[in-house]
Short mmCIF file of C-alpha atoms and ligand atoms in Angstrom, two decimals:
data_model
loop_
_atom_site.label_atom_id
_atom_site.label_comp_id
_atom_site.label_asym_id
_atom_site.label_seq_id
_atom_site.Cartn_x
_atom_site.Cartn_y
_atom_site.Cartn_z
CA MET A 1 -3.18 -42.64 -14.49
CA SER A 2 -1.43 -39.29 -14.35
CA ASP A 3 -0.38 -37.78 -17.64
CA GLY A 4 0.99 -34.70 -15.93
CA THR A 5 -2.09 -32.53 -16.40
CA PRO A 6 -3.68 -31.12 -13.25
CA GLN A 7 -6.66 -32.95 -11.84
CA MET A 8 -9.74 -31.05 -12.82
CA GLN A 9 -12.48 -33.59 -12.16
CA VAL A 10 -14.34 -32.13 -9.22
CA GLU A 11 -17.62 -32.97 -7.59
CA GLY A 12 -20.44 -31.32 -5.70
CA SER A 13 -19.52 -28.03 -4.05
CA ALA A 14 -16.03 -28.23 -5.50
CA ARG A 15 -17.63 -28.25 -8.94
CA ASP A 16 -19.54 -25.07 -8.05
CA ARG A 17 -16.24 -23.49 -7.06
CA GLN A 18 -14.63 -24.15 -10.42
CA ILE A 19 -13.27 -21.01 -12.04
CA VAL A 20 -15.08 -20.49 -15.33
CA SER A 21 -13.82 -17.03 -16.19
CA ALA A 22 -11.07 -14.59 -15.28
CA ARG A 23 -10.89 -11.14 -16.86
CA VAL A 24 -8.55 -8.19 -16.52
CA ILE A 25 -10.27 -4.80 -16.36
CA VAL A 26 -8.17 -1.67 -16.96
CA THR A 27 -9.84 1.63 -16.16
CA CYS A 28 -8.78 5.23 -15.51
CA PRO A 29 -11.36 7.08 -13.39
CA GLY A 30 -8.92 9.91 -12.68
CA ARG A 31 -6.01 7.49 -12.41
CA ASN A 32 -5.26 3.99 -13.74
CA PHE A 33 -6.38 0.80 -12.02
CA VAL A 34 -5.99 -2.84 -13.03
CA THR A 35 -8.59 -5.23 -11.61
CA LEU A 36 -8.93 -8.99 -11.93
CA ARG A 37 -12.47 -10.40 -11.95
CA ILE A 38 -12.80 -14.13 -11.33
CA GLU A 39 -16.09 -15.99 -11.58
CA THR A 40 -17.03 -19.51 -10.47
CA ARG A 41 -19.43 -21.96 -12.10
CA SER A 42 -22.04 -21.12 -9.45
CA GLY A 43 -21.76 -17.44 -10.38
CA ILE A 44 -19.77 -16.12 -7.42
CA VAL A 45 -17.58 -13.18 -8.46
CA GLY A 46 -14.34 -12.20 -6.71
CA LEU A 47 -12.26 -9.08 -7.35
CA GLY A 48 -8.54 -8.50 -6.89
CA ASP A 49 -6.50 -5.32 -7.43
CA ALA A 50 -3.36 -5.57 -9.62
CA THR A 51 -2.42 -1.89 -9.89
CA LEU A 52 1.30 -1.08 -10.07
CA ASN A 53 1.61 2.67 -10.51
CA GLY A 54 3.30 3.63 -13.79
CA ARG A 55 3.74 -0.03 -14.84
CA GLU A 56 0.07 -1.05 -15.02
CA LEU A 57 0.06 -2.80 -18.38
CA ALA A 58 2.99 -5.05 -17.45
CA VAL A 59 0.85 -6.60 -14.69
CA ALA A 60 -2.23 -6.66 -16.94
CA SER A 61 -0.27 -8.65 -19.53
CA TYR A 62 1.28 -10.93 -16.89
CA LEU A 63 -2.24 -11.77 -15.78
CA GLN A 64 -3.92 -11.89 -19.17
CA ASP A 65 -1.22 -13.73 -21.07
CA HIS A 66 0.34 -15.95 -18.43
CA VAL A 67 -1.91 -16.39 -15.40
CA VAL A 68 -5.52 -16.44 -16.64
CA PRO A 69 -5.02 -19.56 -18.84
CA ASN A 70 -3.88 -21.38 -15.68
CA LEU A 71 -6.95 -20.43 -13.68
CA ILE A 72 -9.75 -21.78 -15.84
CA GLY A 73 -11.13 -25.03 -14.48
CA ARG A 74 -9.38 -24.83 -11.13
CA ASP A 75 -11.03 -24.93 -7.71
CA ALA A 76 -11.29 -21.34 -6.41
CA GLY A 77 -11.26 -22.76 -2.88
CA ARG A 78 -7.67 -23.94 -3.11
CA ILE A 79 -6.21 -20.53 -2.32
CA GLU A 80 -2.97 -21.73 -0.78
CA ASP A 81 -2.28 -24.27 -3.50
CA LEU A 82 -2.92 -21.72 -6.24
CA TRP A 83 -0.65 -19.24 -4.50
CA GLN A 84 2.15 -21.81 -4.38
CA PHE A 85 1.42 -22.81 -7.97
CA LEU A 86 1.76 -19.23 -9.23
CA TYR A 87 4.79 -18.42 -7.07
CA ARG A 88 6.82 -21.60 -7.49
CA GLY A 89 5.35 -22.51 -10.85
CA ALA A 90 6.59 -19.36 -12.60
CA TYR A 91 10.15 -20.42 -11.70
CA TRP A 92 11.05 -16.67 -11.69
CA ARG A 93 10.29 -15.61 -8.14
CA ARG A 94 9.23 -12.33 -6.57
CA GLY A 95 9.39 -8.86 -8.11
CA PRO A 96 6.63 -6.24 -8.12
CA VAL A 97 5.00 -7.37 -11.40
CA THR A 98 4.81 -11.05 -10.43
CA MET A 99 3.75 -10.37 -6.85
CA SER A 100 1.05 -7.86 -7.86
CA ALA A 101 -0.37 -10.38 -10.33
CA ILE A 102 -0.37 -13.14 -7.68
CA ALA A 103 -1.98 -10.70 -5.23
CA ALA A 104 -4.85 -10.02 -7.63
CA VAL A 105 -5.62 -13.74 -7.92
CA ASP A 106 -5.23 -14.29 -4.19
CA VAL A 107 -7.53 -11.43 -3.12
CA ALA A 108 -10.17 -12.42 -5.70
CA LEU A 109 -10.12 -15.97 -4.32
CA TRP A 110 -10.40 -14.82 -0.68
CA ASP A 111 -13.32 -12.66 -1.79
CA ILE A 112 -14.99 -15.68 -3.44
CA VAL A 113 -14.44 -18.05 -0.53
CA ALA A 114 -15.79 -15.50 1.98
CA LYS A 115 -18.83 -14.96 -0.24
CA LEU A 116 -19.37 -18.73 -0.44
CA ALA A 117 -19.28 -18.83 3.36
CA LYS A 118 -21.53 -15.73 3.42
CA LEU A 119 -19.06 -14.09 5.80
CA PRO A 120 -17.12 -10.83 5.80
CA LEU A 121 -13.49 -11.54 4.91
CA TYR A 122 -12.12 -10.64 8.36
CA GLN A 123 -14.09 -13.58 9.74
CA MET A 124 -12.20 -15.99 7.48
CA LEU A 125 -8.91 -14.70 8.93
CA GLY A 126 -9.91 -15.32 12.54
CA GLY A 127 -12.36 -12.55 13.33
CA ARG A 128 -12.09 -9.01 14.58
CA SER A 129 -9.39 -7.85 16.97
CA ARG A 130 -10.80 -4.30 16.82
CA GLU A 131 -13.75 -2.42 15.42
CA GLY A 132 -12.04 0.26 13.36
CA ALA A 133 -8.55 0.76 11.93
CA LEU A 134 -6.68 3.93 12.95
CA VAL A 135 -5.91 5.84 9.74
CA TYR A 136 -3.73 8.77 8.81
CA GLY A 137 -4.41 11.32 6.10
CA HIS A 138 -1.99 13.47 4.10
CA ALA A 139 -1.56 17.15 4.95
CA ASN A 140 0.66 19.13 2.64
CA GLY A 141 1.36 22.77 1.90
CA ARG A 142 3.58 25.22 0.06
CA ASP A 143 5.07 26.36 3.35
CA ILE A 144 4.94 25.58 7.07
CA ALA A 145 1.88 27.77 7.75
CA GLU A 146 -0.13 26.22 4.93
CA THR A 147 0.81 22.71 6.03
CA SER A 148 -0.22 23.53 9.59
CA ASP A 149 -3.61 24.79 8.33
CA GLU A 150 -4.02 21.53 6.45
CA VAL A 151 -3.22 19.52 9.60
CA ARG A 152 -5.92 21.54 11.39
CA ARG A 153 -8.45 20.64 8.71
CA TYR A 154 -7.71 16.94 9.24
CA ILE A 155 -8.08 17.30 13.00
CA GLU A 156 -11.43 19.03 12.44
CA LYS A 157 -12.56 16.10 10.28
CA GLY A 158 -11.84 13.77 13.21
CA PHE A 159 -8.44 12.42 12.22
CA LEU A 160 -6.25 11.20 15.10
CA ALA A 161 -3.14 10.88 12.92
CA VAL A 162 -1.82 13.04 10.08
CA ARG A 163 1.17 12.80 7.77
CA ALA A 164 2.72 16.23 7.15
CA GLN A 165 4.89 17.24 4.17
CA CYS A 166 5.81 20.75 3.14
CA ALA A 167 7.54 22.24 0.12
CA VAL A 168 11.30 22.63 0.42
CA PRO A 169 12.34 26.28 -0.10
CA GLY A 170 14.53 26.62 -3.17
CA LEU A 171 13.14 23.54 -4.91
CA PRO A 172 10.52 24.13 -7.62
CA LYS A 173 8.53 20.99 -6.75
CA THR A 174 8.55 18.72 -3.70
CA TYR A 175 7.26 15.17 -3.29
CA GLY A 176 3.83 15.08 -1.68
CA ILE A 177 2.87 18.71 -2.37
CA ALA A 178 -0.20 19.41 -4.47
CA VAL A 179 -0.15 21.93 -7.31
CA GLY A 180 -3.00 24.45 -7.02
CA ALA A 181 -6.30 23.23 -5.62
CA LYS A 182 -6.00 19.71 -7.07
CA ALA A 183 -5.44 16.74 -4.75
CA TYR A 184 -1.87 15.45 -4.84
CA GLU A 185 -1.35 12.71 -7.41
CA PRO A 186 2.27 11.78 -8.16
CA ALA A 187 1.93 10.07 -11.58
CA GLU A 188 0.81 13.12 -13.50
CA SER A 189 2.42 12.95 -16.93
CA GLU A 190 2.83 10.47 -19.76
CA LEU A 191 6.59 10.45 -19.36
CA PRO A 192 8.34 11.08 -16.03
CA LEU A 193 8.42 14.65 -14.82
CA GLU A 194 12.00 15.70 -13.98
CA THR A 195 12.20 17.16 -10.48
CA ALA A 196 15.15 18.66 -8.59
CA TRP A 197 16.30 17.48 -5.20
CA SER A 198 18.57 18.79 -2.46
CA THR A 199 18.83 16.79 0.75
CA SER A 200 20.62 19.60 2.60
CA LYS A 201 17.74 22.02 1.94
CA TYR A 202 15.22 19.37 2.96
CA LEU A 203 17.02 18.58 6.23
CA GLN A 204 16.72 22.24 7.26
CA ILE A 205 13.00 22.63 6.82
CA VAL A 206 11.57 19.38 8.20
CA PRO A 207 12.45 19.84 11.90
CA LYS A 208 11.10 23.43 11.70
CA LEU A 209 7.85 22.10 10.27
CA PHE A 210 7.31 19.65 13.11
CA GLU A 211 8.36 22.16 15.76
CA GLN A 212 5.60 24.46 14.49
CA LEU A 213 3.04 21.64 14.23
CA ARG A 214 3.53 20.78 17.91
CA VAL A 215 3.17 24.47 18.86
CA ASP A 216 -0.02 24.79 16.79
CA HIS A 217 -1.68 21.45 17.51
CA GLY A 218 -0.28 20.12 20.79
CA ASN A 219 0.90 16.62 21.58
CA ASP A 220 -2.25 14.52 21.24
CA ILE A 221 -2.38 14.35 17.45
CA GLU A 222 -0.16 11.63 15.97
CA LEU A 223 2.20 13.09 13.36
CA LEU A 224 3.96 11.16 10.61
CA HIS A 225 6.44 12.05 7.90
CA ASP A 226 7.61 10.37 4.67
CA GLY A 227 11.25 10.79 3.63
CA HIS A 228 10.48 8.92 0.36
CA HIS A 229 13.88 7.23 0.12
CA ARG A 230 15.80 10.48 -0.41
CA MET A 231 18.38 10.36 2.38
CA THR A 232 21.58 8.39 2.82
CA PRO A 233 21.65 6.30 6.04
CA ILE A 234 23.66 8.88 7.99
CA GLU A 235 21.48 11.78 6.75
CA ALA A 236 18.43 9.76 7.78
CA ALA A 237 19.98 9.23 11.22
CA ARG A 238 20.48 13.02 11.51
CA LEU A 239 16.86 13.75 10.62
CA ALA A 240 15.50 11.01 12.89
CA ARG A 241 17.53 12.53 15.74
CA ASP A 242 16.52 16.11 14.97
CA LEU A 243 12.85 15.06 15.00
CA GLU A 244 13.00 13.33 18.39
CA PRO A 245 11.59 16.29 20.39
CA TYR A 246 8.43 16.24 18.27
CA ARG A 247 7.60 12.59 19.00
CA LEU A 248 6.64 11.35 15.56
CA PHE A 249 4.42 8.30 15.21
CA TRP A 250 6.91 7.32 12.50
CA LEU A 251 9.50 8.49 10.01
CA GLU A 252 8.82 6.61 6.78
CA ASP A 253 11.24 5.47 4.07
CA ALA A 254 14.14 7.32 5.65
CA THR A 255 16.59 5.63 3.29
CA PRO A 256 16.27 2.96 0.57
CA ALA A 257 16.28 -0.53 2.03
CA GLU A 258 17.63 -2.84 -0.62
CA ASN A 259 20.56 -3.09 1.75
CA GLN A 260 18.55 -3.84 4.86
CA ARG A 261 21.54 -3.23 7.14
CA SER A 262 21.37 0.49 6.27
CA PHE A 263 18.76 0.84 8.96
CA GLU A 264 21.28 -0.21 11.62
CA ILE A 265 22.92 3.19 11.16
CA ILE A 266 19.66 5.07 11.77
CA ARG A 267 18.79 2.92 14.78
CA ARG A 268 22.20 3.52 16.34
CA HIS A 269 21.52 7.26 16.52
CA SER A 270 17.82 7.73 17.16
CA VAL A 271 14.68 6.56 18.93
CA THR A 272 12.29 8.02 16.32
CA PRO A 273 10.07 5.08 15.23
CA LEU A 274 10.79 3.90 11.70
CA ALA A 275 8.49 2.58 8.97
CA VAL A 276 9.48 1.19 5.59
CA GLY A 277 8.35 -1.25 2.93
CA GLU A 278 5.77 0.21 0.55
CA VAL A 279 7.98 -0.83 -2.38
CA PHE A 280 8.73 -4.31 -0.99
CA ASN A 281 7.04 -7.29 -2.55
CA SER A 282 7.92 -10.18 -0.27
CA ILE A 283 8.94 -11.20 3.20
CA TRP A 284 12.49 -11.57 1.92
CA ASP A 285 12.76 -7.80 1.39
CA CYS A 286 12.34 -7.19 5.11
CA LYS A 287 13.51 -10.37 6.82
CA HIS A 288 16.64 -8.75 8.29
CA LEU A 289 14.86 -5.46 9.05
CA ILE A 290 12.29 -7.35 11.10
CA SER A 291 14.37 -10.06 12.72
CA GLU A 292 16.94 -7.47 13.86
CA GLN A 293 14.18 -5.10 15.01
CA LEU A 294 15.52 -2.28 12.85
CA ILE A 295 12.03 -0.97 12.10
CA ASP A 296 8.82 -0.47 14.04
CA TYR A 297 6.23 -0.61 11.24
CA ILE A 298 6.12 -2.62 8.04
CA ARG A 299 4.31 -0.91 5.15
CA THR A 300 4.26 -3.75 2.63
CA THR A 301 0.69 -4.19 1.54
CA ILE A 302 -1.61 -6.74 -0.02
CA VAL A 303 -1.61 -5.61 -3.66
CA HIS A 304 2.15 -5.47 -4.15
CA ALA A 305 3.18 -8.48 -2.09
CA GLY A 306 1.28 -11.56 -3.15
CA GLY A 307 -2.05 -10.83 -1.51
CA ILE A 308 -3.51 -11.79 1.82
CA THR A 309 -1.86 -15.23 1.81
CA HIS A 310 1.66 -13.81 1.75
CA VAL A 311 1.13 -10.63 3.77
CA ARG A 312 -0.50 -12.65 6.55
CA ARG A 313 2.71 -14.68 6.76
CA LEU A 314 4.74 -11.46 6.78
CA ALA A 315 2.59 -9.88 9.50
CA ASP A 316 2.87 -12.97 11.70
CA PHE A 317 6.65 -12.91 11.32
CA ALA A 318 6.66 -9.18 12.15
CA GLY A 319 4.51 -9.82 15.21
CA LEU A 320 7.14 -12.15 16.63
CA HIS A 321 9.51 -9.16 16.65
CA GLN A 322 7.08 -6.53 17.91
CA VAL A 323 6.91 -4.90 14.50
CA ARG A 324 3.42 -3.66 13.65
CA THR A 325 1.64 -3.16 10.34
CA GLY A 326 1.22 0.23 8.69
CA PHE A 327 -0.05 -0.59 5.23
CA HIS A 328 0.56 1.64 2.25
CA GLY A 329 -2.72 3.26 1.20
CA ALA A 330 -2.02 5.85 -1.49
CA THR A 331 -4.53 6.54 -4.29
CA ASP A 332 -2.71 4.16 -6.63
CA LEU A 333 -3.95 1.28 -4.50
CA SER A 334 -7.53 0.74 -5.65
CA PRO A 335 -10.57 0.60 -3.37
CA VAL A 336 -10.36 -3.20 -3.81
CA THR A 337 -7.01 -3.17 -1.98
CA MET A 338 -8.39 -0.72 0.58
CA GLY A 339 -11.35 -3.00 1.28
CA ALA A 340 -9.17 -6.11 1.60
CA ALA A 341 -6.64 -4.20 3.74
CA LEU A 342 -9.35 -3.02 6.14
CA HIS A 343 -10.54 -6.59 6.71
CA PHE A 344 -6.93 -7.54 7.34
CA ASP A 345 -6.42 -4.53 9.64
CA SER A 346 -9.53 -5.48 11.62
CA TRP A 347 -8.07 -8.91 12.28
CA VAL A 348 -4.26 -8.62 12.46
CA PRO A 349 -3.17 -8.70 16.13
CA ASN A 350 -0.10 -6.50 15.54
CA PHE A 351 -1.96 -3.72 13.72
CA GLY A 352 -0.35 -0.28 13.88
CA ILE A 353 -2.02 2.17 11.50
CA GLN A 354 -3.44 2.35 7.96
CA GLU A 355 -2.59 5.04 5.40
CA TRP A 356 -5.56 6.60 3.62
CA MET A 357 -5.30 9.06 0.75
CA PHE A 358 -8.80 9.76 -0.49
CA HIS A 359 -9.82 8.40 -3.86
CA SER A 360 -11.50 10.78 -6.31
CA GLN A 361 -15.28 10.72 -6.66
CA GLU A 362 -14.93 9.08 -10.11
CA THR A 363 -12.91 6.26 -8.53
CA GLU A 364 -15.42 5.84 -5.69
CA ASP A 365 -18.22 5.60 -8.27
CA VAL A 366 -16.44 2.92 -10.31
CA PHE A 367 -15.65 0.87 -7.17
CA PRO A 368 -18.69 0.90 -4.84
CA HIS A 369 -17.66 -0.24 -1.34
CA ASP A 370 -19.03 -0.62 2.15
CA TYR A 371 -16.05 0.64 4.19
CA PHE A 372 -16.50 4.00 5.87
CA PHE A 373 -14.70 6.58 8.05
CA ARG A 374 -15.74 7.60 11.54
CA ASP A 375 -13.87 9.32 14.38
CA GLY A 376 -10.36 8.85 13.00
CA ARG A 377 -10.83 5.24 11.97
CA LEU A 378 -11.86 3.30 8.87
CA PHE A 379 -14.32 0.48 9.35
CA CYS A 380 -14.74 -2.45 6.97
CA GLY A 381 -18.31 -3.43 6.22
CA GLU A 382 -20.22 -6.56 7.11
CA SER A 383 -21.16 -7.75 3.63
CA PRO A 384 -19.71 -11.11 2.51
CA GLY A 385 -16.22 -10.93 0.98
CA HIS A 386 -14.09 -7.78 1.02
CA GLY A 387 -17.06 -5.54 0.33
CA VAL A 388 -15.81 -3.85 -2.86
CA SER A 389 -17.37 -4.28 -6.31
CA ILE A 390 -16.87 -2.71 -9.72
CA ASP A 391 -19.33 -0.92 -12.01
CA GLU A 392 -18.00 -2.24 -15.30
CA LYS A 393 -20.19 -0.03 -17.47
CA LEU A 394 -18.85 3.04 -15.77
CA ALA A 395 -15.28 1.66 -15.78
CA ALA A 396 -15.49 1.27 -19.57
CA ARG A 397 -16.08 5.02 -19.89
CA TYR A 398 -12.55 5.70 -18.56
CA PRO A 399 -9.95 4.22 -20.94
CA TYR A 400 -6.34 3.62 -19.85
CA SER A 401 -4.23 6.75 -19.90
CA PRO A 402 -0.43 6.32 -19.80
CA ARG A 403 1.18 8.03 -16.78
CA GLN A 404 4.51 7.55 -15.07
CA LEU A 405 5.93 8.59 -11.74
CA PRO A 406 8.39 11.53 -11.64
CA VAL A 407 12.15 11.17 -11.32
CA ALA A 408 14.51 13.28 -9.18
CA ARG A 409 17.92 14.74 -9.93
CA LEU A 410 20.55 16.39 -7.72
CA PRO A 411 21.67 20.00 -8.43
CA ASP A 412 24.47 18.67 -10.68
CA GLY A 413 22.01 16.65 -12.75
CA SER A 414 22.78 13.21 -11.34
CA MET A 415 19.84 10.84 -11.00
CA TRP A 416 18.61 10.41 -7.47
CA ASP A 417 15.77 8.50 -5.77
CA TRP A 418 12.38 10.06 -6.31
O1 LIG B 501 4.69 7.88 -3.66
O2 LIG B 501 2.13 5.41 -3.90
O3 LIG B 501 3.35 6.91 1.45
N1 LIG B 501 2.96 7.07 0.35
C1 LIG B 501 3.72 7.20 -0.73
C2 LIG B 501 3.01 7.31 -2.05
C3 LIG B 501 3.88 6.83 -3.21
C4 LIG B 501 3.02 6.38 -4.36
C5 LIG B 501 3.85 5.83 -5.52
O4 LIG B 501 3.03 5.26 -6.46
O5 LIG B 501 4.90 7.24 -0.62
O6 LIG B 501 2.57 8.62 -2.25
CO1 LIG B 502 5.50 6.50 1.32
#
């Protein structure tokens, strides 16, 4: 009976769920986004984000050339089976390109299944654990005073948590700091911008920044900081210790984590809470970090780590070790990811915080959504699915524009981690 081809004869509601089309949409409303649109025979449309900043077309091709042909004719309701099919079936496991492509399929399918059930996505996961998700915004400035003013503006808007970054004196350009009046956007040129880095200069200014922020804004506001993988483990331990008096919510990406044991060194010296994982793409990248309780927050998010199906597994594993979620939410994650993440955040028992860098108005117009901000929290909407759609006509007006992330070099010219 079996000739090795997958069974595609389906009946009744399963027939309605058959995938009849899957398309990749690339658009650049201010910055590039890759979106997967899947449609079933009964006309239900699901959207998944596949954006990988600076490497967008690799994921678009992975989807278009290698994944889409496998989707046509399959039952959109078999989310788990399709996940396993794409993960195991590729033979080549993990990696940001593969896991972003799988995530796009996975989120689109969760969107479809929730729409079929006429339920908001959080309900499919087990329902709300909370109404809104605590979010943090990004304050940055050319010096400590400007950064402090920025923090004040966030507090005035109702934020309960703010990430603060300030320029490092002596360096022409610092990660996280906007140029002029434009909002900060890291991937700003066709080829990588070369930036200079000095950890010793950086380590001097950061404790002074947070000392001033506590003087100016008191102890009630939650403050966060992103080290962006620039420090060695022992330098990170020094900074984490120096920041202890200012009670950070977290110190993020203190050191690269390919070698997960690096975090043992930071832990040994400091009680500053640690967050890492925005560049991870699977549970295997953080298994030791979590099981050994070397971190407090895991930042790995839906778009870069295989979608809801995989990140749910990761979050459950983290919960066993009292590690909470703190999903990445920069502008390079599209509103589709933001919508899906907010449904996830509303459900996940071990929720910590959600990052939120505002999308530009052009992006908001291309991706209409029902999530909204109130009193320091983001709330997902109640419409069926993840609540984010795409205006394809408008999207078509913004063609792909090649951009890459910057690189960083030490004073002697050696390549460093950006
Ligand atoms: O540099 O998403 O915490 N947020 C970050 C981001 C990352 C970008 C890289 O594409 O670190 O600003
Ligand atoms: Co970060």
